[in-house]
XYZ file of N, CA and C in Angstrom:
282
model
N -14.566 13.312 16.921
C -14.329 12.605 15.902
C -13.849 13.398 14.520
N -13.469 12.190 13.467
C -12.944 13.735 12.356
C -14.601 13.519 11.021
N -14.180 14.825 10.827
C -15.547 15.037 10.036
C -15.169 14.094 8.640
N -16.148 13.835 7.764
C -15.611 13.693 6.596
C -15.128 13.792 5.489
N -15.012 15.714 5.484
C -14.161 16.715 4.667
C -12.571 16.315 4.925
N -12.584 16.371 6.773
C -11.415 16.157 7.306
C -10.747 14.765 6.883
N -11.587 14.150 6.972
C -10.686 12.393 6.398
C -10.092 12.443 5.280
N -11.116 12.984 4.494
C -10.799 13.336 2.944
C -9.878 13.977 1.936
N -9.852 15.139 3.311
C -8.723 15.711 3.462
C -6.976 15.493 3.057
N -7.573 14.988 4.656
C -6.103 14.095 5.090
C -5.266 12.820 3.957
N -6.641 12.429 3.227
C -6.146 10.692 2.956
C -5.658 11.654 0.734
N -6.081 12.322 1.165
C -5.362 13.386 -0.606
C -4.370 13.896 0.018
N -4.245 14.625 0.991
C -2.540 14.796 1.096
C -1.715 13.406 1.179
N -1.928 12.532 2.085
C -1.175 11.573 1.740
C -1.074 10.410 0.372
N -1.799 11.551 -0.542
C -1.998 10.560 -1.738
C -1.430 11.376 -1.862
N -0.700 12.677 -2.411
C -0.197 13.767 -3.162
C 0.982 13.558 -2.192
N 0.799 13.452 -0.947
C 2.991 13.591 -0.570
C 3.320 12.465 -1.509
N 2.618 10.822 -1.156
C 3.496 9.817 -1.540
C 3.527 9.766 -2.878
N 2.499 10.372 -3.804
C 3.365 10.445 -5.289
C 4.261 11.452 -5.354
N 4.357 12.415 -4.569
C 6.014 13.456 -5.141
C 7.211 12.691 -4.505
N 6.931 11.746 -3.035
C 7.945 10.950 -2.660
C 8.005 9.442 -3.531
N 7.080 9.380 -4.393
C 7.306 7.840 -5.042
C 7.993 8.253 -6.203
N 7.395 9.838 -7.199
C 8.020 10.185 -8.474
C 9.199 10.275 -7.873
N 10.278 10.767 -6.926
C 11.632 11.480 -6.854
C 12.701 10.038 -7.436
N 11.660 9.191 -6.617
C 12.945 8.279 -6.771
C 13.039 7.452 -7.662
N 14.469 7.101 -8.362
C 14.830 6.831 -9.501
C 14.633 5.572 -9.744
N 14.716 5.090 -11.233
C 14.074 2.970 -11.247
C 14.761 2.928 -11.032
N 16.500 2.779 -10.806
C 17.176 1.657 -10.162
C 16.812 1.465 -8.743
N 16.167 2.407 -8.315
C 16.244 2.525 -6.593
C 14.681 1.945 -5.993
N 14.176 1.621 -7.099
C 12.475 1.385 -7.240
C 11.894 0.663 -6.646
N 12.491 -0.602 -7.615
C 12.009 -2.275 -6.688
C 12.949 -2.287 -4.816
N 14.217 -2.312 -4.738
C 14.612 -2.468 -3.724
C 13.621 -1.516 -2.678
N 13.610 -0.551 -2.179
C 12.789 0.644 -1.747
C 11.764 0.095 -1.259
N 10.502 -0.962 -2.244
C 9.716 -1.468 -2.081
C 9.481 -2.514 -1.268
N 11.043 -3.336 -1.911
C 10.963 -4.505 -1.565
C 11.342 -4.516 -0.026
N 12.266 -3.208 0.509
C 12.826 -3.625 1.819
C 11.245 -2.616 2.226
N 10.311 -2.408 2.132
C 8.934 -1.690 2.958
C 7.643 -2.341 3.236
N 8.086 -3.704 2.600
C 6.439 -4.989 2.783
C 5.578 -4.843 3.935
N 6.968 -4.504 5.150
C 6.079 -4.322 6.640
C 5.589 -3.406 6.862
N 5.169 -2.661 5.980
C 4.535 -1.534 5.614
C 3.268 -1.915 5.335
N 3.649 -2.529 4.362
C 1.681 -2.479 3.787
C 0.923 -4.319 4.652
N 2.007 -4.494 5.194
C 1.370 -5.894 6.765
C 0.295 -5.011 7.168
N 1.017 -3.225 7.562
C 0.772 -2.868 8.852
C -0.959 -1.766 8.817
N -0.879 -1.175 7.326
C -1.611 -1.255 6.435
C -3.043 -2.050 6.780
N -3.117 -3.561 6.117
C -4.145 -4.439 6.496
C -4.431 -4.161 7.259
N -3.616 -4.445 8.629
C -4.128 -4.504 10.504
C -5.526 -2.742 10.723
N -4.261 -1.776 9.485
C -5.494 -0.801 10.241
C -6.761 -0.604 9.404
N -6.538 -1.508 8.224
C -8.160 -1.642 6.855
C -8.561 -2.817 8.258
N -8.604 -3.941 8.589
C -8.979 -4.342 9.159
C -10.489 -4.200 10.687
N -8.894 -3.508 11.444
C -9.289 -2.549 12.559
C -10.259 -1.770 11.383
N -10.151 -0.820 10.874
C -11.312 -0.085 11.185
C -12.353 -0.866 9.792
N -12.343 -2.304 9.623
C -13.696 -2.129 9.219
C -14.244 -3.024 10.165
N -13.745 -3.904 11.420
C -14.289 -3.815 12.565
C -15.288 -2.901 13.614
N -14.684 -1.605 13.407
C -15.466 -0.480 13.372
C -16.389 0.158 13.266
N -16.876 -0.431 11.708
C -17.782 0.088 11.191
C -19.557 -0.106 11.132
N -19.959 0.419 11.513
C -21.397 0.544 11.437
C -22.244 0.285 10.266
N -22.392 1.000 9.540
C -23.477 1.060 8.485
C -22.479 0.877 7.028
N -23.476 0.135 6.605
C -23.594 -0.098 5.303
C -22.280 0.137 4.040
N -22.299 1.748 3.836
C -20.861 2.304 3.334
C -19.839 2.365 4.105
N -20.012 2.587 5.534
C -18.419 2.471 5.475
C -17.890 1.018 6.173
N -18.551 -0.668 6.568
C -18.343 -1.567 5.624
C -17.876 -1.835 4.665
N -18.289 -1.353 3.468
C -17.909 -1.636 2.768
C -16.796 -0.796 2.115
N -16.638 0.558 2.568
C -15.160 0.740 2.330
C -14.317 -0.048 3.144
N -14.647 -0.211 4.239
C -13.409 -1.041 4.930
C -13.517 -2.459 4.210
N -14.084 -2.896 3.303
C -13.831 -4.035 3.005
C -13.210 -4.044 1.621
N -13.147 -2.651 1.061
C -12.498 -2.690 0.022
C -11.653 -2.132 0.452
N -10.807 -0.962 1.477
C -10.025 -1.176 2.275
C -8.944 -2.562 2.488
N -9.948 -3.587 3.091
C -9.173 -4.506 3.388
C -8.249 -5.220 2.332
N -9.109 -5.666 1.235
C -8.775 -6.201 -0.116
C -7.723 -5.564 -1.067
N -7.788 -3.935 -1.049
C -7.193 -3.768 -1.663
C -5.533 -3.458 -0.675
N -5.674 -3.370 0.860
C -4.308 -3.656 1.464
C -3.688 -5.390 1.160
N -4.514 -5.340 1.119
C -4.055 -7.532 0.506
C -2.865 -7.683 -0.441
N -4.308 -6.905 -1.429
C -3.643 -7.267 -2.827
C -1.883 -6.135 -2.413
N -1.926 -5.389 -2.261
C -1.026 -4.414 -1.968
C 0.254 -5.301 -1.719
N 0.018 -6.470 -0.114
C 0.810 -6.603 0.169
C 1.557 -8.031 -0.481
N 0.517 -8.444 -1.024
C 0.998 -9.525 -1.483
C 1.633 -9.644 -3.058
N 1.723 -8.081 -3.985
C 2.195 -7.440 -4.349
C 3.799 -7.165 -4.297
N 3.809 -6.305 -3.186
C 4.972 -6.870 -2.639
C 6.077 -7.981 -2.282
N 5.610 -9.261 -1.916
C 5.910 -9.540 -1.954
C 6.455 -10.942 -3.349
N 5.611 -10.573 -4.299
C 5.731 -10.868 -5.433
C 6.855 -10.253 -6.214
N 6.957 -9.264 -5.505
C 8.585 -8.235 -7.041
C 9.312 -8.459 -5.695
N 9.660 -8.500 -4.647
C 10.719 -9.293 -4.046
C 11.144 -10.289 -4.442
N 9.962 -11.233 -5.287
C 10.887 -12.965 -5.077
C 11.237 -12.634 -7.387
N 10.362 -12.020 -7.383
C 11.480 -11.867 -8.899
C 12.203 -10.796 -9.197
N 12.218 -9.577 -8.094
C 13.933 -9.348 -7.616
C 15.197 -10.420 -7.380
N 14.624 -10.344 -6.691
C 15.522 -11.924 -5.849
C 15.913 -12.726 -7.473
N 14.938 -13.189 -7.972
C 15.411 -14.212 -8.971
C 15.898 -13.773 -9.888
N 15.896 -12.248 -10.489
C 17.229 -12.221 -11.183
C 18.691 -12.550 -10.470
N 18.992 -11.984 -9.224
C 20.094 -12.424 -8.771
C 20.297 -13.989 -8.452
N 19.795 -14.755 -9.146
C 20.307 -16.079 -8.882
C 20.724 -16.350 -10.204
N 21.997 -17.867 -10.151
C 22.958 -17.488 -10.982
C 22.707 -18.640 -11.845
N 22.338 -18.702 -13.333
C 21.645 -19.664 -13.817
C 22.181 -21.191 -14.187
N 22.396 -22.047 -14.277
C 23.034 -22.949 -14.214
C 22.304 -24.544 -15.616
N 22.945 -23.742 -16.590
C 22.753 -24.776 -17.526
C 23.205 -25.169 -18.062
């Protein structure tokens, strides 16, 4: 079983790696990159729901619930950004 410190270490390493990778992406490629990876948000949401389902105590349930809320917001936000990006390429008929 993973201890709290190991889980915290993994989280911090993942956050740092993600920040470094996304920080090096040019602004022109950021929106297409994020819209192309919307499926990852769905996987994160499923993982958060599984973690919430296995929660035993109050704090585990609370953290799992917050994870589900954040993952759902991330998934919805990804699709909103994709919709706005696709709207930019539509021709306007005045």
